Amino acid sequence: YLQEMGYCPQQDAIIDSLNAWDHLYLFARIRGIPKVQVHTVVKKWINKLNLTACAAQPSGTYSGGNKRRLNIAMALIGNPSLVLMDEPTTGVDPAARRSLWNTLKTCQDSGQSIILTSHSMEECEVLCNRLVIMVKGQLVCVGASQELKQRFGAGYNIHVKLSPGRDYADVENIKRSIENNFTCSLRDENSGFLGYHITSNDVTWTSMYAVMNQLKNEYSCIEDFTVLSSTLEQLFIQFARAPEEEGAVRMNGNVSSNKWWKRRANA
């Protein structure tokens, strides 16, 4: 059964004296790839993970990003049906990270199941069909990203871009109007920008756009605005800040009797 399982640990699991070719040859054979196909398969993964430039060098000389690429290639080569990954893109620069995400999504689309742990909420939102959030070792919720946001009321974000020639009184009126129409908090205010987080559960997209379009028509200093769903990062922070004595477990739609989670789930 181990032939059908791939694993990428958080700490790089490579042999410094071996190069990328050596590592991938070894794992290709372990996964049962026929000997006559090994070279072609290894070359494909070296190209796919952008390891060509360093593939012949000892892996101990690789940068942190290239070591992560090699570990991911070792986990994926041979197309195992189940892949376990622990912080797979830690230490990888943003451009390379997005390239790796595309590779992992391609594997998902081909039918592979990937279970990963990550502190990057962006990574989870991009890759995961279903999420498990744990806080201080306790499982607190399971579900799809949008389902969890809707269920636990992570809210929405409104971003307002203001013109350079704005009038102070107009800006104060805009802020007052937003705060009077929604249950919200001003999270960010700097030169030419207002950022609000809306926490009410019963607000609708229609009502938010109606208010903001009315303000944009009324105040010429509003250049543009955006209305966005809250991020997973905000949802996670909401869970982490919940009182410990009111913690709970939510799985498959069932909420325990602990107070805070029941309030959020039933809101």
Short mmCIF file of C-alpha atoms in Angstrom, two decimals:
data_model
loop_
_atom_site.label_atom_id
_atom_site.label_comp_id
_atom_site.label_asym_id
_atom_site.label_seq_id
_atom_site.Cartn_x
_atom_site.Cartn_y
_atom_site.Cartn_z
CA TYR A 1 0.00 0.00 0.00
CA LEU A 2 2.96 2.35 0.50
CA GLN A 3 3.36 2.49 -3.29
CA GLU A 4 0.03 4.33 -3.34
CA MET A 5 1.04 6.91 -0.73
CA GLY A 6 3.26 9.98 -1.06
CA TYR A 7 4.61 12.06 1.81
CA CYS A 8 6.22 15.50 1.96
CA PRO A 9 7.39 16.29 5.53
CA GLN A 10 7.80 19.78 6.94
CA GLN A 11 11.53 19.25 7.37
CA ASP A 12 13.38 18.44 4.15
CA ALA A 13 13.94 14.67 3.93
CA ILE A 14 16.76 14.42 1.41
CA ILE A 15 20.24 12.91 1.26
CA ASP A 16 22.69 15.77 0.75
CA SER A 17 25.13 13.76 -1.39
CA LEU A 18 22.45 12.68 -3.90
CA ASN A 19 21.14 14.95 -6.63
CA ALA A 20 17.55 15.39 -7.83
CA TRP A 21 17.91 12.69 -10.46
CA ASP A 22 19.11 10.18 -7.84
CA HIS A 23 16.27 10.93 -5.43
CA LEU A 24 13.57 10.75 -8.08
CA TYR A 25 14.99 7.58 -9.65
CA LEU A 26 14.81 5.94 -6.22
CA PHE A 27 11.23 7.01 -5.55
CA ALA A 28 10.11 6.14 -9.07
CA ARG A 29 11.27 2.57 -8.54
CA ILE A 30 9.71 2.41 -5.07
CA ARG A 31 6.40 3.50 -6.62
CA GLY A 32 6.60 0.66 -9.11
CA ILE A 33 7.33 2.60 -12.29
CA PRO A 34 8.76 0.18 -14.90
CA LYS A 35 12.51 0.56 -15.37
CA VAL A 36 12.18 1.46 -19.05
CA GLN A 37 9.91 4.41 -18.15
CA VAL A 38 11.82 5.75 -15.16
CA HIS A 39 14.08 8.19 -17.02
CA THR A 40 11.17 9.77 -18.90
CA VAL A 41 9.05 10.10 -15.75
CA VAL A 42 11.91 11.57 -13.70
CA LYS A 43 12.72 14.08 -16.42
CA LYS A 44 9.06 15.12 -16.54
CA TRP A 45 8.99 15.88 -12.82
CA ILE A 46 12.32 17.70 -12.88
CA ASN A 47 10.96 19.96 -15.61
CA LYS A 48 7.55 20.35 -13.95
CA LEU A 49 9.09 21.42 -10.61
CA ASN A 50 11.67 23.72 -12.28
CA LEU A 51 14.67 21.76 -11.00
CA THR A 52 16.49 21.54 -14.33
CA ALA A 53 19.24 24.04 -13.48
CA CYS A 54 20.33 22.23 -10.31
CA ALA A 55 19.22 18.65 -11.00
CA ALA A 56 22.77 17.29 -11.44
CA GLN A 57 24.17 19.00 -8.33
CA PRO A 58 24.22 17.43 -4.84
CA SER A 59 20.96 18.32 -3.11
CA GLY A 60 22.86 19.61 -0.09
CA THR A 61 23.83 22.64 -2.19
CA TYR A 62 20.23 23.51 -3.11
CA SER A 63 18.45 26.63 -1.90
CA GLY A 64 15.59 26.18 0.56
CA GLY A 65 13.06 26.65 -2.22
CA ASN A 66 14.65 24.01 -4.44
CA LYS A 67 14.78 21.55 -1.55
CA ARG A 68 11.04 22.00 -1.06
CA ARG A 69 10.46 21.47 -4.79
CA LEU A 70 12.46 18.24 -4.65
CA ASN A 71 10.52 16.99 -1.62
CA ILE A 72 7.24 17.72 -3.40
CA ALA A 73 8.43 15.93 -6.54
CA MET A 74 9.42 12.90 -4.42
CA ALA A 75 5.94 12.85 -2.91
CA LEU A 76 4.13 13.12 -6.25
CA ILE A 77 6.21 10.99 -8.62
CA GLY A 78 4.42 7.82 -9.66
CA ASN A 79 1.00 9.44 -9.10
CA PRO A 80 0.22 7.88 -5.70
CA SER A 81 -3.50 7.92 -4.94
CA LEU A 82 -2.98 9.57 -1.53
CA VAL A 83 -0.43 12.31 -0.79
CA LEU A 84 0.25 13.67 2.71
CA MET A 85 1.93 17.08 2.91
CA ASP A 86 3.11 19.04 5.93
CA GLU A 87 3.68 22.75 5.19
CA PRO A 88 4.71 21.93 1.59
CA THR A 89 5.55 25.48 0.46
CA THR A 90 7.25 26.82 3.60
CA GLY A 91 10.26 28.94 2.67
CA VAL A 92 9.30 29.19 -1.00
CA ASP A 93 9.09 32.62 -2.65
CA PRO A 94 5.61 33.84 -3.71
CA ALA A 95 6.05 33.25 -7.45
CA ALA A 96 7.36 29.71 -6.94
CA ARG A 97 4.62 29.03 -4.40
CA ARG A 98 1.90 29.80 -6.93
CA SER A 99 3.63 27.56 -9.46
CA LEU A 100 3.64 24.72 -6.91
CA TRP A 101 -0.04 25.34 -6.15
CA ASN A 102 -0.83 24.96 -9.85
CA THR A 103 1.07 21.66 -9.89
CA LEU A 104 -0.85 20.38 -6.87
CA LYS A 105 -4.19 21.46 -8.36
CA THR A 106 -3.32 19.55 -11.54
CA CYS A 107 -2.70 16.45 -9.41
CA GLN A 108 -6.05 16.95 -7.67
CA ASP A 109 -7.82 17.28 -11.01
CA SER A 110 -6.27 13.98 -12.12
CA GLY A 111 -7.88 12.17 -9.17
CA GLN A 112 -5.18 12.22 -6.50
CA SER A 113 -6.26 12.91 -2.92
CA ILE A 114 -4.05 15.39 -1.06
CA ILE A 115 -4.15 15.96 2.69
CA LEU A 116 -2.05 18.92 3.77
CA THR A 117 -1.39 20.87 6.93
CA SER A 118 -0.55 24.53 6.59
CA HIS A 119 -0.44 27.78 8.55
CA SER A 120 -1.07 29.66 5.28
CA MET A 121 -4.78 30.38 5.03
CA GLU A 122 -4.23 31.56 1.46
CA GLU A 123 -2.74 28.18 0.58
CA CYS A 124 -5.68 26.38 2.18
CA GLU A 125 -8.19 28.55 0.35
CA VAL A 126 -6.51 27.92 -3.01
CA LEU A 127 -6.00 24.17 -2.66
CA CYS A 128 -8.57 22.70 -0.29
CA ASN A 129 -12.02 21.40 -1.13
CA ARG A 130 -12.68 20.76 2.56
CA LEU A 131 -10.99 22.31 5.56
CA VAL A 132 -10.35 21.32 9.13
CA ILE A 133 -9.45 24.16 11.51
CA MET A 134 -7.69 23.34 14.78
CA VAL A 135 -7.06 25.78 17.62
CA LYS A 136 -4.69 24.80 20.44
CA GLY A 137 -4.94 21.15 19.44
CA GLN A 138 -8.74 21.12 19.34
CA LEU A 139 -10.68 20.45 16.15
CA VAL A 140 -13.24 23.24 15.89
CA CYS A 141 -14.81 22.94 12.43
CA VAL A 142 -14.90 20.95 9.20
CA GLY A 143 -16.33 22.02 5.87
CA ALA A 144 -15.83 23.82 2.58
CA SER A 145 -14.32 27.30 2.77
CA GLN A 146 -17.44 29.24 1.79
CA GLU A 147 -19.66 27.03 3.94
CA LEU A 148 -17.57 27.78 7.03
CA LYS A 149 -17.59 31.51 6.34
CA GLN A 150 -21.36 31.52 5.98
CA ARG A 151 -21.97 29.23 8.94
CA PHE A 152 -19.71 30.97 11.42
CA GLY A 153 -20.26 34.51 10.24
CA ALA A 154 -16.78 35.65 9.30
CA GLY A 155 -18.43 38.58 7.54
CA TYR A 156 -17.36 40.75 4.63
CA ASN A 157 -14.79 43.40 3.79
CA ILE A 158 -15.50 46.78 2.17
CA HIS A 159 -12.53 48.67 0.73
CA VAL A 160 -12.98 52.29 -0.36
CA LYS A 161 -10.46 54.16 -2.51
CA LEU A 162 -10.57 57.95 -2.08
CA SER A 163 -9.30 60.67 -4.42
CA PRO A 164 -6.27 62.82 -3.50
CA GLY A 165 -8.38 66.01 -3.41
CA ARG A 166 -10.90 64.66 -0.92
CA ASP A 167 -12.57 66.88 1.64
CA TYR A 168 -12.17 65.89 5.28
CA ALA A 169 -15.85 66.50 6.03
CA ASP A 170 -16.89 64.26 3.12
CA VAL A 171 -14.66 61.44 4.38
CA GLU A 172 -16.19 61.69 7.85
CA ASN A 173 -19.69 61.62 6.35
CA ILE A 174 -18.80 58.52 4.31
CA LYS A 175 -17.47 56.76 7.41
CA ARG A 176 -20.56 57.73 9.39
CA SER A 177 -22.89 56.43 6.65
CA ILE A 178 -21.12 53.07 6.43
CA GLU A 179 -21.10 52.66 10.21
CA ASN A 180 -24.79 53.60 10.46
CA ASN A 181 -25.83 51.09 7.78
CA PHE A 182 -23.77 48.09 8.86
CA THR A 183 -22.48 46.40 11.99
CA CYS A 184 -18.83 46.95 11.20
CA SER A 185 -15.43 48.09 12.40
CA LEU A 186 -12.88 50.31 10.70
CA ARG A 187 -9.84 48.03 10.30
CA ASP A 188 -7.65 50.22 8.12
CA GLU A 189 -7.53 53.95 7.40
CA ASN A 190 -4.66 55.67 5.67
CA SER A 191 -4.04 58.15 2.88
CA GLY A 192 -6.76 57.54 0.32
CA PHE A 193 -8.08 54.25 1.72
CA LEU A 194 -10.76 52.99 4.11
CA GLY A 195 -11.05 49.33 5.06
CA TYR A 196 -14.13 48.06 6.91
CA HIS A 197 -14.93 44.61 8.24
CA ILE A 198 -18.67 43.84 8.39
CA THR A 199 -19.54 41.33 11.08
CA SER A 200 -23.35 41.09 10.84
CA ASN A 201 -24.67 37.74 9.57
CA ASP A 202 -27.87 39.00 7.95
CA VAL A 203 -26.34 41.53 5.57
CA THR A 204 -26.71 40.79 1.84
CA TRP A 205 -24.53 41.53 -1.17
CA THR A 206 -27.39 43.57 -2.63
CA SER A 207 -27.67 45.82 0.41
CA MET A 208 -23.91 46.41 0.57
CA TYR A 209 -23.67 47.34 -3.09
CA ALA A 210 -26.78 49.54 -2.83
CA VAL A 211 -25.30 51.55 0.04
CA MET A 212 -21.87 51.86 -1.56
CA ASN A 213 -23.23 52.84 -4.98
CA GLN A 214 -25.37 55.51 -3.35
CA LEU A 215 -22.34 56.88 -1.50
CA LYS A 216 -20.25 56.82 -4.68
CA ASN A 217 -22.92 58.83 -6.50
CA GLU A 218 -23.22 61.26 -3.60
CA TYR A 219 -19.51 61.83 -2.91
CA SER A 220 -17.18 62.47 -5.84
CA CYS A 221 -14.14 61.73 -3.67
CA ILE A 222 -14.93 58.00 -3.83
CA GLU A 223 -12.92 56.76 -6.79
CA ASP A 224 -13.81 53.10 -6.38
CA PHE A 225 -14.89 50.47 -3.86
CA THR A 226 -14.83 46.69 -3.52
CA VAL A 227 -16.97 44.30 -1.48
CA LEU A 228 -15.31 40.99 -0.63
CA SER A 229 -16.01 37.88 1.40
CA SER A 230 -13.89 37.60 4.50
CA THR A 231 -10.71 35.60 4.20
CA LEU A 232 -9.98 32.31 5.92
CA GLU A 233 -7.37 34.20 7.91
CA GLN A 234 -10.13 36.28 9.50
CA LEU A 235 -12.19 33.16 10.19
CA PHE A 236 -9.22 31.47 11.85
CA ILE A 237 -8.51 34.54 13.99
CA GLN A 238 -12.16 34.58 15.03
CA PHE A 239 -11.89 30.98 16.24
CA ALA A 240 -8.58 31.62 17.97
CA ARG A 241 -9.99 34.60 19.89
CA ALA A 242 -13.07 32.71 21.12
CA PRO A 243 -13.12 32.16 24.89
CA GLU A 244 -11.46 28.86 25.74
CA GLU A 245 -14.25 27.90 28.12
CA GLU A 246 -16.73 28.16 25.23
CA GLY A 247 -14.72 26.08 22.75
CA ALA A 248 -16.42 23.32 20.83
CA VAL A 249 -16.15 20.73 18.13
CA ARG A 250 -18.15 21.07 14.94
CA MET A 251 -18.08 18.24 12.43
CA ASN A 252 -20.46 17.26 9.64
CA GLY A 253 -23.03 19.84 10.67
CA ASN A 254 -23.23 18.85 14.36
CA VAL A 255 -22.33 21.48 16.92
CA SER A 256 -21.54 20.55 20.50
CA SER A 257 -23.39 22.20 23.35
CA ASN A 258 -20.61 24.68 24.16
CA LYS A 259 -22.00 28.18 23.91
CA TRP A 260 -19.87 30.24 21.55
CA TRP A 261 -19.82 27.77 18.66
CA LYS A 262 -23.52 27.07 18.99
CA ARG A 263 -24.30 30.77 18.77
CA ARG A 264 -22.20 31.17 15.63
CA ALA A 265 -23.52 28.02 13.94
CA ASN A 266 -27.17 28.83 14.62
CA ALA A 267 -26.98 32.56 13.86
#
